Amino acid sequence: MLWAGTICLRLVYLQIFRYGDFEQRAQRQQQRTTEVAAKRGIIYDRAGRELAMSVAVDSVFAVPADIPDLAGTISLVSRITKADPRELLAKCQSARTFCWVARKADAETADRIRSMNLRGIYFQRNPSASIPNVNWRRRYWAM
């Protein structure tokens, strides 16, 4: 009888007094907003030559919960990305599930971070605009 009473009191406490905390926790776990970047199209000049096109570049992100030594890992990555380590560490500590480290990083930076094979650091391919020939205006107006 005492055991059943204890269980009932605990259920009342969780369902009535802690209801708001559990509801907020459930919403954070179930609802997330993810930005999906659309692929850019190719822009041609009147002669059919490419003026601008879409290329895939790497973006680097961290999952702080997966990183055993967060401060050390962020320090290493910030040296490569030339970001402020304190600012990046604070950003990663505030978001335990996802934190951007370097958005649309150049190939050399992404390769250097990838070669370190750090736990909790991941890569995502994102489209970015590329202008292959910066003299296109001169060439375009000369026609």
C-alpha positions as protocol buffer text, in pm:
chain_id: "A"
residue {
  index: 1
  type: MET
  ca { x: 0 y: 0 z: 0 }
}
residue {
  index: 2
  type: LEU
  ca { x: 285 y: 238 z: 87 }
}
residue {
  index: 3
  type: TRP
  ca { x: 461 y: 156 z: -238 }
}
residue {
  index: 4
  type: ALA
  ca { x: 146 y: 222 z: -447 }
}
residue {
  index: 5
  type: GLY
  ca { x: 91 y: 552 z: -264 }
}
residue {
  index: 6
  type: THR
  ca { x: 450 y: 659 z: -337 }
}
residue {
  index: 7
  type: ILE
  ca { x: 409 y: 583 z: -706 }
}
residue {
  index: 8
  type: CYS
  ca { x: 80 y: 775 z: -722 }
}
residue {
  index: 9
  type: LEU
  ca { x: 236 y: 1080 z: -552 }
}
residue {
  index: 10
  type: ARG
  ca { x: 527 y: 1072 z: -793 }
}
residue {
  index: 11
  type: LEU
  ca { x: 290 y: 1055 z: -1092 }
}
residue {
  index: 12
  type: VAL
  ca { x: 89 y: 1350 z: -961 }
}
residue {
  index: 13
  type: TYR
  ca { x: 409 y: 1551 z: -909 }
}
residue {
  index: 14
  type: LEU
  ca { x: 539 y: 1475 z: -1261 }
}
residue {
  index: 15
  type: GLN
  ca { x: 208 y: 1529 z: -1442 }
}
residue {
  index: 16
  type: ILE
  ca { x: 89 y: 1841 z: -1261 }
}
residue {
  index: 17
  type: PHE
  ca { x: 388 y: 2029 z: -1122 }
}
residue {
  index: 18
  type: ARG
  ca { x: 652 y: 1944 z: -1384 }
}
residue {
  index: 19
  type: TYR
  ca { x: 421 y: 1939 z: -1688 }
}
residue {
  index: 20
  type: GLY
  ca { x: 555 y: 2265 z: -1837 }
}
residue {
  index: 21
  type: ASP
  ca { x: 920 y: 2155 z: -1818 }
}
residue {
  index: 22
  type: PHE
  ca { x: 852 y: 1826 z: -1993 }
}
residue {
  index: 23
  type: GLU
  ca { x: 637 y: 1993 z: -2259 }
}
residue {
  index: 24
  type: GLN
  ca { x: 918 y: 2238 z: -2345 }
}
residue {
  index: 25
  type: ARG
  ca { x: 1174 y: 1958 z: -2354 }
}
residue {
  index: 26
  type: ALA
  ca { x: 952 y: 1756 z: -2590 }
}
residue {
  index: 27
  type: GLN
  ca { x: 908 y: 2053 z: -2825 }
}
residue {
  index: 28
  type: ARG
  ca { x: 1285 y: 2113 z: -2842 }
}
residue {
  index: 29
  type: GLN
  ca { x: 1344 y: 1746 z: -2925 }
}
residue {
  index: 30
  type: GLN
  ca { x: 1067 y: 1711 z: -3181 }
}
residue {
  index: 31
  type: GLN
  ca { x: 1058 y: 2041 z: -3367 }
}
residue {
  index: 32
  type: ARG
  ca { x: 1360 y: 2179 z: -3546 }
}
residue {
  index: 33
  type: THR
  ca { x: 1398 y: 2425 z: -3830 }
}
residue {
  index: 34
  type: THR
  ca { x: 1647 y: 2331 z: -4096 }
}
residue {
  index: 35
  type: GLU
  ca { x: 1741 y: 2567 z: -4376 }
}
residue {
  index: 36
  type: VAL
  ca { x: 1760 y: 2393 z: -4711 }
}
residue {
  index: 37
  type: ALA
  ca { x: 1960 y: 2587 z: -4967 }
}
residue {
  index: 38
  type: ALA
  ca { x: 1835 y: 2563 z: -5324 }
}
residue {
  index: 39
  type: LYS
  ca { x: 2078 y: 2485 z: -5603 }
}
residue {
  index: 40
  type: ARG
  ca { x: 2160 y: 2793 z: -5805 }
}
residue {
  index: 41
  type: GLY
  ca { x: 2117 y: 2793 z: -6177 }
}
residue {
  index: 42
  type: ILE
  ca { x: 2378 y: 2878 z: -6438 }
}
residue {
  index: 43
  type: ILE
  ca { x: 2374 y: 3229 z: -6580 }
}
residue {
  index: 44
  type: TYR
  ca { x: 2474 y: 3257 z: -6946 }
}
residue {
  index: 45
  type: ASP
  ca { x: 2565 y: 3558 z: -7158 }
}
residue {
  index: 46
  type: ARG
  ca { x: 2401 y: 3619 z: -7494 }
}
residue {
  index: 47
  type: ALA
  ca { x: 2665 y: 3408 z: -7671 }
}
residue {
  index: 48
  type: GLY
  ca { x: 2587 y: 3108 z: -7449 }
}
residue {
  index: 49
  type: ARG
  ca { x: 2902 y: 3128 z: -7234 }
}
residue {
  index: 50
  type: GLU
  ca { x: 2876 y: 3071 z: -6859 }
}
residue {
  index: 51
  type: LEU
  ca { x: 2894 y: 3389 z: -6652 }
}
residue {
  index: 52
  type: ALA
  ca { x: 2809 y: 3242 z: -6312 }
}
residue {
  index: 53
  type: MET
  ca { x: 2745 y: 2889 z: -6195 }
}
residue {
  index: 54
  type: SER
  ca { x: 2680 y: 2690 z: -5882 }
}
residue {
  index: 55
  type: VAL
  ca { x: 2960 y: 2493 z: -5718 }
}
residue {
  index: 56
  type: ALA
  ca { x: 2942 y: 2274 z: -5409 }
}
residue {
  index: 57
  type: VAL
  ca { x: 3153 y: 2388 z: -5113 }
}
residue {
  index: 58
  type: ASP
  ca { x: 3197 y: 2235 z: -4769 }
}
residue {
  index: 59
  type: SER
  ca { x: 3052 y: 2385 z: -4456 }
}
residue {
  index: 60
  type: VAL
  ca { x: 3195 y: 2261 z: -4127 }
}
residue {
  index: 61
  type: PHE
  ca { x: 2974 y: 2205 z: -3824 }
}
residue {
  index: 62
  type: ALA
  ca { x: 3018 y: 2059 z: -3479 }
}
residue {
  index: 63
  type: VAL
  ca { x: 2800 y: 1845 z: -3256 }
}
residue {
  index: 64
  type: PRO
  ca { x: 2932 y: 1953 z: -2915 }
}
residue {
  index: 65
  type: ALA
  ca { x: 2776 y: 1654 z: -2736 }
}
residue {
  index: 66
  type: ASP
  ca { x: 2996 y: 1421 z: -2949 }
}
residue {
  index: 67
  type: ILE
  ca { x: 3325 y: 1605 z: -2877 }
}
residue {
  index: 68
  type: PRO
  ca { x: 3519 y: 1467 z: -2577 }
}
residue {
  index: 69
  type: ASP
  ca { x: 3748 y: 1772 z: -2538 }
}
residue {
  index: 70
  type: LEU
  ca { x: 3539 y: 2063 z: -2663 }
}
residue {
  index: 71
  type: ALA
  ca { x: 3783 y: 2341 z: -2574 }
}
residue {
  index: 72
  type: GLY
  ca { x: 4082 y: 2164 z: -2732 }
}
residue {
  index: 73
  type: THR
  ca { x: 3896 y: 2071 z: -3048 }
}
residue {
  index: 74
  type: ILE
  ca { x: 3754 y: 2420 z: -3097 }
}
residue {
  index: 75
  type: SER
  ca { x: 4100 y: 2567 z: -3038 }
}
residue {
  index: 76
  type: LEU
  ca { x: 4247 y: 2350 z: -3315 }
}
residue {
  index: 77
  type: VAL
  ca { x: 3967 y: 2428 z: -3559 }
}
residue {
  index: 78
  type: SER
  ca { x: 3974 y: 2802 z: -3486 }
}
residue {
  index: 79
  type: ARG
  ca { x: 4344 y: 2818 z: -3575 }
}
residue {
  index: 80
  type: ILE
  ca { x: 4264 y: 2682 z: -3920 }
}
residue {
  index: 81
  type: THR
  ca { x: 3952 y: 2893 z: -3977 }
}
residue {
  index: 82
  type: LYS
  ca { x: 4111 y: 3205 z: -3823 }
}
residue {
  index: 83
  type: ALA
  ca { x: 3805 y: 3255 z: -3602 }
}
residue {
  index: 84
  type: ASP
  ca { x: 3804 y: 3381 z: -3244 }
}
residue {
  index: 85
  type: PRO
  ca { x: 3833 y: 3064 z: -3028 }
}
residue {
  index: 86
  type: ARG
  ca { x: 3649 y: 3214 z: -2730 }
}
residue {
  index: 87
  type: GLU
  ca { x: 3355 y: 3324 z: -2943 }
}
residue {
  index: 88
  type: LEU
  ca { x: 3336 y: 2989 z: -3123 }
}
residue {
  index: 89
  type: LEU
  ca { x: 3361 y: 2797 z: -2794 }
}
residue {
  index: 90
  type: ALA
  ca { x: 3082 y: 3005 z: -2639 }
}
residue {
  index: 91
  type: LYS
  ca { x: 2863 y: 2942 z: -2944 }
}
residue {
  index: 92
  type: CYS
  ca { x: 2925 y: 2567 z: -2926 }
}
residue {
  index: 93
  type: GLN
  ca { x: 2863 y: 2551 z: -2551 }
}
residue {
  index: 94
  type: SER
  ca { x: 2529 y: 2730 z: -2586 }
}
residue {
  index: 95
  type: ALA
  ca { x: 2406 y: 2484 z: -2852 }
}
residue {
  index: 96
  type: ARG
  ca { x: 2468 y: 2127 z: -2744 }
}
residue {
  index: 97
  type: THR
  ca { x: 2332 y: 1960 z: -3059 }
}
residue {
  index: 98
  type: PHE
  ca { x: 2455 y: 2170 z: -3354 }
}
residue {
  index: 99
  type: CYS
  ca { x: 2698 y: 2457 z: -3410 }
}
residue {
  index: 100
  type: TRP
  ca { x: 2837 y: 2602 z: -3734 }
}
residue {
  index: 101
  type: VAL
  ca { x: 3217 y: 2621 z: -3730 }
}
residue {
  index: 102
  type: ALA
  ca { x: 3285 y: 2746 z: -4084 }
}
residue {
  index: 103
  type: ARG
  ca { x: 3012 y: 2822 z: -4336 }
}
residue {
  index: 104
  type: LYS
  ca { x: 3107 y: 2776 z: -4702 }
}
residue {
  index: 105
  type: ALA
  ca { x: 3476 y: 2726 z: -4626 }
}
residue {
  index: 106
  type: ASP
  ca { x: 3730 y: 2717 z: -4904 }
}
residue {
  index: 107
  type: ALA
  ca { x: 3864 y: 2378 z: -5017 }
}
residue {
  index: 108
  type: GLU
  ca { x: 4199 y: 2414 z: -4840 }
}
residue {
  index: 109
  type: THR
  ca { x: 4041 y: 2495 z: -4503 }
}
residue {
  index: 110
  type: ALA
  ca { x: 3792 y: 2209 z: -4530 }
}
residue {
  index: 111
  type: ASP
  ca { x: 4065 y: 1963 z: -4632 }
}
residue {
  index: 112
  type: ARG
  ca { x: 4289 y: 2066 z: -4341 }
}
residue {
  index: 113
  type: ILE
  ca { x: 4005 y: 2020 z: -4091 }
}
residue {
  index: 114
  type: ARG
  ca { x: 3903 y: 1689 z: -4254 }
}
residue {
  index: 115
  type: SER
  ca { x: 4261 y: 1557 z: -4237 }
}
residue {
  index: 116
  type: MET
  ca { x: 4263 y: 1609 z: -3858 }
}
residue {
  index: 117
  type: ASN
  ca { x: 3978 y: 1353 z: -3830 }
}
residue {
  index: 118
  type: LEU
  ca { x: 3826 y: 1516 z: -3521 }
}
residue {
  index: 119
  type: ARG
  ca { x: 3541 y: 1349 z: -3338 }
}
residue {
  index: 120
  type: GLY
  ca { x: 3221 y: 1556 z: -3345 }
}
residue {
  index: 121
  type: ILE
  ca { x: 3328 y: 1770 z: -3643 }
}
residue {
  index: 122
  type: TYR
  ca { x: 3126 y: 1702 z: -3958 }
}
residue {
  index: 123
  type: PHE
  ca { x: 3093 y: 1840 z: -4311 }
}
residue {
  index: 124
  type: GLN
  ca { x: 2798 y: 1937 z: -4528 }
}
residue {
  index: 125
  type: ARG
  ca { x: 2807 y: 2024 z: -4899 }
}
residue {
  index: 126
  type: ASN
  ca { x: 2632 y: 2354 z: -4979 }
}
residue {
  index: 127
  type: PRO
  ca { x: 2585 y: 2529 z: -5312 }
}
residue {
  index: 128
  type: SER
  ca { x: 2768 y: 2856 z: -5368 }
}
residue {
  index: 129
  type: ALA
  ca { x: 2790 y: 3094 z: -5662 }
}
residue {
  index: 130
  type: SER
  ca { x: 3107 y: 3098 z: -5868 }
}
residue {
  index: 131
  type: ILE
  ca { x: 3205 y: 3353 z: -6131 }
}
residue {
  index: 132
  type: PRO
  ca { x: 3466 y: 3180 z: -6348 }
}
residue {
  index: 133
  type: ASN
  ca { x: 3580 y: 3485 z: -6546 }
}
residue {
  index: 134
  type: VAL
  ca { x: 3586 y: 3823 z: -6375 }
}
residue {
  index: 135
  type: ASN
  ca { x: 3639 y: 3998 z: -6710 }
}
residue {
  index: 136
  type: TRP
  ca { x: 3294 y: 3900 z: -6834 }
}
residue {
  index: 137
  type: ARG
  ca { x: 3167 y: 4258 z: -6827 }
}
residue {
  index: 138
  type: ARG
  ca { x: 3444 y: 4378 z: -7054 }
}
residue {
  index: 139
  type: ARG
  ca { x: 3389 y: 4087 z: -7288 }
}
residue {
  index: 140
  type: TYR
  ca { x: 3010 y: 4131 z: -7278 }
}
residue {
  index: 141
  type: TRP
  ca { x: 3016 y: 4502 z: -7362 }
}
residue {
  index: 142
  type: ALA
  ca { x: 3277 y: 4456 z: -7636 }
}
residue {
  index: 143
  type: MET
  ca { x: 3034 y: 4247 z: -7843 }
}
